[in-house]
mmCIF file with all atom_site columns, C-alpha atoms in Angstrom:
data_model
loop_
_atom_site.group_PDB
_atom_site.id
_atom_site.type_symbol
_atom_site.label_atom_id
_atom_site.label_alt_id
_atom_site.label_comp_id
_atom_site.label_asym_id
_atom_site.label_entity_id
_atom_site.label_seq_id
_atom_site.pdbx_PDB_ins_code
_atom_site.Cartn_x
_atom_site.Cartn_y
_atom_site.Cartn_z
_atom_site.occupancy
_atom_site.B_iso_or_equiv
_atom_site.pdbx_formal_charge
_atom_site.auth_seq_id
_atom_site.auth_comp_id
_atom_site.auth_asym_id
_atom_site.auth_atom_id
_atom_site.pdbx_PDB_model_num
ATOM 1   C CA . MET A 1 1   ? 118.901 34.764 130.140 1.00 0.00 ? 1   MET A CA 1
ATOM 2   C CA . ARG A 1 2   ? 120.766 37.889 130.186 1.00 0.00 ? 2   ARG A CA 1
ATOM 3   C CA . VAL A 1 3   ? 117.678 40.996 129.592 1.00 0.00 ? 3   VAL A CA 1
ATOM 4   C CA . VAL A 1 4   ? 118.510 44.938 130.083 1.00 0.00 ? 4   VAL A CA 1
ATOM 5   C CA . CYS A 1 5   ? 115.727 46.853 132.616 1.00 0.00 ? 5   CYS A CA 1
ATOM 6   C CA . PRO A 1 6   ? 114.120 49.207 130.573 1.00 0.00 ? 6   PRO A CA 1
ATOM 7   C CA . HIS A 1 7   ? 113.548 51.792 133.206 1.00 0.00 ? 7   HIS A CA 1
ATOM 8   C CA . CYS A 1 8   ? 117.098 51.939 134.687 1.00 0.00 ? 8   CYS A CA 1
ATOM 9   C CA . LYS A 1 9   ? 119.292 49.742 132.247 1.00 0.00 ? 9   LYS A CA 1
ATOM 10  C CA . SER A 1 10  ? 121.206 47.550 134.820 1.00 0.00 ? 10  SER A CA 1
ATOM 11  C CA . VAL A 1 11  ? 121.661 43.968 133.321 1.00 0.00 ? 11  VAL A CA 1
ATOM 12  C CA . ASN A 1 12  ? 119.487 41.201 134.802 1.00 0.00 ? 12  ASN A CA 1
ATOM 13  C CA . ASN A 1 13  ? 119.647 37.357 134.646 1.00 0.00 ? 13  ASN A CA 1
ATOM 14  C CA . ILE A 1 14  ? 116.177 35.588 134.447 1.00 0.00 ? 14  ILE A CA 1
ATOM 15  C CA . PRO A 1 15  ? 115.609 32.396 133.972 1.00 0.00 ? 15  PRO A CA 1
ATOM 16  C CA . VAL A 1 16  ? 114.404 31.206 130.445 1.00 0.00 ? 16  VAL A CA 1
ATOM 17  C CA . LYS A 1 17  ? 110.792 30.405 130.569 1.00 0.00 ? 17  LYS A CA 1
ATOM 18  C CA . GLU A 1 18  ? 107.693 30.364 128.205 1.00 0.00 ? 18  GLU A CA 1
ATOM 19  C CA . SER A 1 19  ? 106.237 32.966 129.745 1.00 0.00 ? 19  SER A CA 1
ATOM 20  C CA . TYR A 1 20  ? 106.450 35.479 132.371 1.00 0.00 ? 20  TYR A CA 1
ATOM 21  C CA . LYS A 1 21  ? 104.213 36.433 135.332 1.00 0.00 ? 21  LYS A CA 1
ATOM 22  C CA . LYS A 1 22  ? 105.827 38.744 136.743 1.00 0.00 ? 22  LYS A CA 1
ATOM 23  C CA . ALA A 1 23  ? 109.632 39.964 136.514 1.00 0.00 ? 23  ALA A CA 1
ATOM 24  C CA . ASN A 1 24  ? 111.627 42.696 138.485 1.00 0.00 ? 24  ASN A CA 1
ATOM 25  C CA . CYS A 1 25  ? 114.934 44.210 137.953 1.00 0.00 ? 25  CYS A CA 1
ATOM 26  C CA . GLY A 1 26  ? 117.689 43.434 140.734 1.00 0.00 ? 26  GLY A CA 1
ATOM 27  C CA . LYS A 1 27  ? 118.720 46.730 140.435 1.00 0.00 ? 27  LYS A CA 1
ATOM 28  C CA . CYS A 1 28  ? 115.418 49.464 139.914 1.00 0.00 ? 28  CYS A CA 1
ATOM 29  C CA . LYS A 1 29  ? 112.700 46.472 141.331 1.00 0.00 ? 29  LYS A CA 1
ATOM 30  C CA . ASN A 1 30  ? 110.733 47.680 138.630 1.00 0.00 ? 30  ASN A CA 1
ATOM 31  C CA . SER A 1 31  ? 108.835 45.784 136.443 1.00 0.00 ? 31  SER A CA 1
ATOM 32  C CA . LEU A 1 32  ? 111.003 43.767 133.339 1.00 0.00 ? 32  LEU A CA 1
ATOM 33  C CA . LEU A 1 33  ? 107.487 43.028 131.801 1.00 0.00 ? 33  LEU A CA 1
ATOM 34  C CA . GLU A 1 34  ? 107.155 46.636 130.927 1.00 0.00 ? 34  GLU A CA 1
ATOM 35  C CA . THR A 1 35  ? 107.294 46.482 127.143 1.00 0.00 ? 35  THR A CA 1
ATOM 36  C CA . LYS A 1 36  ? 107.413 50.436 126.258 1.00 0.00 ? 36  LYS A CA 1
ATOM 37  C CA . PRO A 1 37  ? 110.582 51.112 123.368 1.00 0.00 ? 37  PRO A CA 1
ATOM 38  C CA . MET A 1 38  ? 112.920 52.359 124.872 1.00 0.00 ? 38  MET A CA 1
ATOM 39  C CA . GLU A 1 39  ? 114.832 54.856 124.109 1.00 0.00 ? 39  GLU A CA 1
ATOM 40  C CA . LEU A 1 40  ? 118.939 54.462 122.902 1.00 0.00 ? 40  LEU A CA 1
ATOM 41  C CA . THR A 1 41  ? 121.737 56.902 123.357 1.00 0.00 ? 41  THR A CA 1
ATOM 42  C CA . ASP A 1 42  ? 125.628 56.756 121.450 1.00 0.00 ? 42  ASP A CA 1
ATOM 43  C CA . SER A 1 43  ? 126.318 56.485 125.256 1.00 0.00 ? 43  SER A CA 1
ATOM 44  C CA . SER A 1 44  ? 123.494 53.556 126.110 1.00 0.00 ? 44  SER A CA 1
ATOM 45  C CA . PHE A 1 45  ? 123.877 51.689 122.789 1.00 0.00 ? 45  PHE A CA 1
ATOM 46  C CA . ASP A 1 46  ? 126.123 49.008 122.579 1.00 0.00 ? 46  ASP A CA 1
ATOM 47  C CA . GLU A 1 47  ? 125.517 47.914 126.130 1.00 0.00 ? 47  GLU A CA 1
ATOM 48  C CA . VAL A 1 48  ? 121.864 47.344 125.405 1.00 0.00 ? 48  VAL A CA 1
ATOM 49  C CA . ILE A 1 49  ? 122.751 46.206 122.002 1.00 0.00 ? 49  ILE A CA 1
ATOM 50  C CA . VAL A 1 50  ? 125.737 43.977 124.335 1.00 0.00 ? 50  VAL A CA 1
ATOM 51  C CA . ASN A 1 51  ? 124.314 42.463 127.184 1.00 0.00 ? 51  ASN A CA 1
ATOM 52  C CA . SER A 1 52  ? 120.705 41.830 125.792 1.00 0.00 ? 52  SER A CA 1
ATOM 53  C CA . ASP A 1 53  ? 120.705 37.410 124.972 1.00 0.00 ? 53  ASP A CA 1
ATOM 54  C CA . ILE A 1 54  ? 116.835 38.055 123.280 1.00 0.00 ? 54  ILE A CA 1
ATOM 55  C CA . PRO A 1 55  ? 116.649 40.132 119.989 1.00 0.00 ? 55  PRO A CA 1
ATOM 56  C CA . VAL A 1 56  ? 116.863 44.163 120.120 1.00 0.00 ? 56  VAL A CA 1
ATOM 57  C CA . ILE A 1 57  ? 114.693 45.404 117.564 1.00 0.00 ? 57  ILE A CA 1
ATOM 58  C CA . VAL A 1 58  ? 115.880 49.134 116.567 1.00 0.00 ? 58  VAL A CA 1
ATOM 59  C CA . ASP A 1 59  ? 113.499 51.777 115.389 1.00 0.00 ? 59  ASP A CA 1
ATOM 60  C CA . PHE A 1 60  ? 115.849 54.751 113.701 1.00 0.00 ? 60  PHE A CA 1
ATOM 61  C CA . TRP A 1 61  ? 113.463 57.755 113.371 1.00 0.00 ? 61  TRP A CA 1
ATOM 62  C CA . ALA A 1 62  ? 112.889 61.725 113.499 1.00 0.00 ? 62  ALA A CA 1
ATOM 63  C CA . PRO A 1 63  ? 110.555 63.409 114.870 1.00 0.00 ? 63  PRO A CA 1
ATOM 64  C CA . TRP A 1 64  ? 109.409 65.500 111.806 1.00 0.00 ? 64  TRP A CA 1
ATOM 65  C CA . CYS A 1 65  ? 109.271 62.075 110.020 1.00 0.00 ? 65  CYS A CA 1
ATOM 66  C CA . GLY A 1 66  ? 105.086 61.666 108.703 1.00 0.00 ? 66  GLY A CA 1
ATOM 67  C CA . PRO A 1 67  ? 106.000 57.451 108.078 1.00 0.00 ? 67  PRO A CA 1
ATOM 68  C CA . CYS A 1 68  ? 107.989 58.033 110.979 1.00 0.00 ? 68  CYS A CA 1
ATOM 69  C CA . LYS A 1 69  ? 104.980 59.815 113.292 1.00 0.00 ? 69  LYS A CA 1
ATOM 70  C CA . MET A 1 70  ? 102.631 56.993 111.900 1.00 0.00 ? 70  MET A CA 1
ATOM 71  C CA . MET A 1 71  ? 104.772 54.068 112.751 1.00 0.00 ? 71  MET A CA 1
ATOM 72  C CA . GLY A 1 72  ? 105.412 54.789 116.286 1.00 0.00 ? 72  GLY A CA 1
ATOM 73  C CA . PRO A 1 73  ? 102.051 53.544 117.724 1.00 0.00 ? 73  PRO A CA 1
ATOM 74  C CA . ASN A 1 74  ? 102.442 50.285 115.336 1.00 0.00 ? 74  ASN A CA 1
ATOM 75  C CA . PHE A 1 75  ? 105.824 49.369 117.000 1.00 0.00 ? 75  PHE A CA 1
ATOM 76  C CA . GLU A 1 76  ? 104.179 50.025 120.911 1.00 0.00 ? 76  GLU A CA 1
ATOM 77  C CA . ARG A 1 77  ? 101.636 47.316 119.811 1.00 0.00 ? 77  ARG A CA 1
ATOM 78  C CA . SER A 1 78  ? 103.906 45.104 118.636 1.00 0.00 ? 78  SER A CA 1
ATOM 79  C CA . ALA A 1 79  ? 106.459 45.932 121.982 1.00 0.00 ? 79  ALA A CA 1
ATOM 80  C CA . ALA A 1 80  ? 103.370 44.854 124.009 1.00 0.00 ? 80  ALA A CA 1
ATOM 81  C CA . ASN A 1 81  ? 103.204 40.558 122.398 1.00 0.00 ? 81  ASN A CA 1
ATOM 82  C CA . PHE A 1 82  ? 106.982 40.093 123.218 1.00 0.00 ? 82  PHE A CA 1
ATOM 83  C CA . ALA A 1 83  ? 107.634 40.536 126.297 1.00 0.00 ? 83  ALA A CA 1
ATOM 84  C CA . LEU A 1 84  ? 110.486 39.114 127.657 1.00 0.00 ? 84  LEU A CA 1
ATOM 85  C CA . LYS A 1 85  ? 110.841 37.611 124.045 1.00 0.00 ? 85  LYS A CA 1
ATOM 86  C CA . ALA A 1 86  ? 112.129 40.605 122.825 1.00 0.00 ? 86  ALA A CA 1
ATOM 87  C CA . LEU A 1 87  ? 113.853 44.118 123.118 1.00 0.00 ? 87  LEU A CA 1
ATOM 88  C CA . TYR A 1 88  ? 112.027 47.558 121.873 1.00 0.00 ? 88  TYR A CA 1
ATOM 89  C CA . THR A 1 89  ? 113.590 50.407 121.743 1.00 0.00 ? 89  THR A CA 1
ATOM 90  C CA . LYS A 1 90  ? 114.271 53.373 119.211 1.00 0.00 ? 90  LYS A CA 1
ATOM 91  C CA . VAL A 1 91  ? 117.209 55.936 118.397 1.00 0.00 ? 91  VAL A CA 1
ATOM 92  C CA . ASN A 1 92  ? 115.948 59.718 117.181 1.00 0.00 ? 92  ASN A CA 1
ATOM 93  C CA . THR A 1 93  ? 118.328 60.081 114.281 1.00 0.00 ? 93  THR A CA 1
ATOM 94  C CA . GLU A 1 94  ? 117.393 63.857 114.823 1.00 0.00 ? 94  GLU A CA 1
ATOM 95  C CA . ASN A 1 95  ? 119.619 63.415 118.658 1.00 0.00 ? 95  ASN A CA 1
ATOM 96  C CA . GLU A 1 96  ? 121.641 60.606 117.673 1.00 0.00 ? 96  GLU A CA 1
ATOM 97  C CA . GLN A 1 97  ? 123.868 62.110 115.017 1.00 0.00 ? 97  GLN A CA 1
ATOM 98  C CA . ASN A 1 98  ? 126.268 58.698 115.171 1.00 0.00 ? 98  ASN A CA 1
ATOM 99  C CA . LEU A 1 99  ? 124.303 56.302 115.542 1.00 0.00 ? 99  LEU A CA 1
ATOM 100 C CA . GLY A 1 100 ? 122.556 56.960 112.257 1.00 0.00 ? 100 GLY A CA 1
ATOM 101 C CA . ALA A 1 101 ? 125.732 57.459 111.007 1.00 0.00 ? 101 ALA A CA 1
ATOM 102 C CA . ARG A 1 102 ? 127.983 54.532 111.789 1.00 0.00 ? 102 ARG A CA 1
ATOM 103 C CA . PHE A 1 103 ? 124.269 52.229 110.618 1.00 0.00 ? 103 PHE A CA 1
ATOM 104 C CA . GLY A 1 104 ? 123.770 54.381 107.154 1.00 0.00 ? 104 GLY A CA 1
ATOM 105 C CA . ILE A 1 105 ? 120.654 55.155 108.263 1.00 0.00 ? 105 ILE A CA 1
ATOM 106 C CA . ARG A 1 106 ? 119.859 56.302 104.492 1.00 0.00 ? 106 ARG A CA 1
ATOM 107 C CA . SER A 1 107 ? 115.743 56.669 105.176 1.00 0.00 ? 107 SER A CA 1
ATOM 108 C CA . ILE A 1 108 ? 113.842 56.938 108.402 1.00 0.00 ? 108 ILE A CA 1
ATOM 109 C CA . PRO A 1 109 ? 112.204 55.376 109.462 1.00 0.00 ? 109 PRO A CA 1
ATOM 110 C CA . THR A 1 110 ? 114.417 52.185 109.293 1.00 0.00 ? 110 THR A CA 1
ATOM 111 C CA . ILE A 1 111 ? 114.366 49.325 111.588 1.00 0.00 ? 111 ILE A CA 1
ATOM 112 C CA . ILE A 1 112 ? 117.284 47.018 112.786 1.00 0.00 ? 112 ILE A CA 1
ATOM 113 C CA . VAL A 1 113 ? 116.812 43.619 114.569 1.00 0.00 ? 113 VAL A CA 1
ATOM 114 C CA . PHE A 1 114 ? 120.291 42.817 116.585 1.00 0.00 ? 114 PHE A CA 1
ATOM 115 C CA . LYS A 1 115 ? 121.094 39.573 117.442 1.00 0.00 ? 115 LYS A CA 1
ATOM 116 C CA . ASN A 1 116 ? 123.191 38.142 120.014 1.00 0.00 ? 116 ASN A CA 1
ATOM 117 C CA . GLY A 1 117 ? 124.915 41.819 119.577 1.00 0.00 ? 117 GLY A CA 1
ATOM 118 C CA . LYS A 1 118 ? 125.180 41.819 115.906 1.00 0.00 ? 118 LYS A CA 1
ATOM 119 C CA . GLU A 1 119 ? 123.081 43.036 113.046 1.00 0.00 ? 119 GLU A CA 1
ATOM 120 C CA . VAL A 1 120 ? 120.947 40.773 111.859 1.00 0.00 ? 120 VAL A CA 1
ATOM 121 C CA . HIS A 1 121 ? 118.562 42.378 109.962 1.00 0.00 ? 121 HIS A CA 1
ATOM 122 C CA . ARG A 1 122 ? 116.778 45.368 108.239 1.00 0.00 ? 122 ARG A CA 1
ATOM 123 C CA . VAL A 1 123 ? 113.742 47.149 106.701 1.00 0.00 ? 123 VAL A CA 1
ATOM 124 C CA . SER A 1 124 ? 113.348 50.405 105.590 1.00 0.00 ? 124 SER A CA 1
ATOM 125 C CA . GLY A 1 125 ? 109.660 51.990 105.977 1.00 0.00 ? 125 GLY A CA 1
ATOM 126 C CA . ALA A 1 126 ? 107.101 52.777 107.639 1.00 0.00 ? 126 ALA A CA 1
ATOM 127 C CA . LEU A 1 127 ? 105.741 49.415 108.512 1.00 0.00 ? 127 LEU A CA 1
ATOM 128 C CA . ASP A 1 128 ? 101.811 47.771 110.374 1.00 0.00 ? 128 ASP A CA 1
ATOM 129 C CA . GLU A 1 129 ? 101.529 45.796 113.592 1.00 0.00 ? 129 GLU A CA 1
ATOM 130 C CA . VAL A 1 130 ? 101.172 42.533 112.144 1.00 0.00 ? 130 VAL A CA 1
ATOM 131 C CA . SER A 1 131 ? 104.920 43.089 109.830 1.00 0.00 ? 131 SER A CA 1
ATOM 132 C CA . LEU A 1 132 ? 106.264 44.023 112.594 1.00 0.00 ? 132 LEU A CA 1
ATOM 133 C CA . ASN A 1 133 ? 105.090 41.383 114.446 1.00 0.00 ? 133 ASN A CA 1
ATOM 134 C CA . ASN A 1 134 ? 105.992 39.119 112.666 1.00 0.00 ? 134 ASN A CA 1
ATOM 135 C CA . LEU A 1 135 ? 109.610 40.909 111.793 1.00 0.00 ? 135 LEU A CA 1
ATOM 136 C CA . ALA A 1 136 ? 109.656 39.658 115.139 1.00 0.00 ? 136 ALA A CA 1
ATOM 137 C CA . SER A 1 137 ? 108.778 36.396 115.720 1.00 0.00 ? 137 SER A CA 1
ATOM 138 C CA . GLN A 1 138 ? 111.124 35.409 112.637 1.00 0.00 ? 138 GLN A CA 1
ATOM 139 C CA . PHE A 1 139 ? 113.605 36.294 115.950 1.00 0.00 ? 139 PHE A CA 1
ATOM 140 C CA . ILE A 1 140 ? 113.303 34.775 118.514 1.00 0.00 ? 140 ILE A CA 1
#
């Protein structure tokens, strides 16, 4: 399966397994098991979405948004449960206004799940860790 390195954004082909003890990027050699959500920009968004065989969960947020700040730690904790099962990413709509407009983001936070390069689910509003885990599990 193809996965995008959270460090250098290069595409890696790795074997499909139930769990992984070790998986490193072929280019930068950093761990692909890193679960800290990756920041996406206008220039990296499409490449990450198209080159990920695992679901990509995108949090559209803004730094001034109270509910976004509340959900941030939940999003990071949920990401830790899905190493190489789902790719958690964030788009700062303040900095990436083109992406916010492109996806019709009207309220934040908004979570969009992409699978096989296409949007498959969208939910607006802050979610707790359990809800985020359930959301990710639906698309794995």
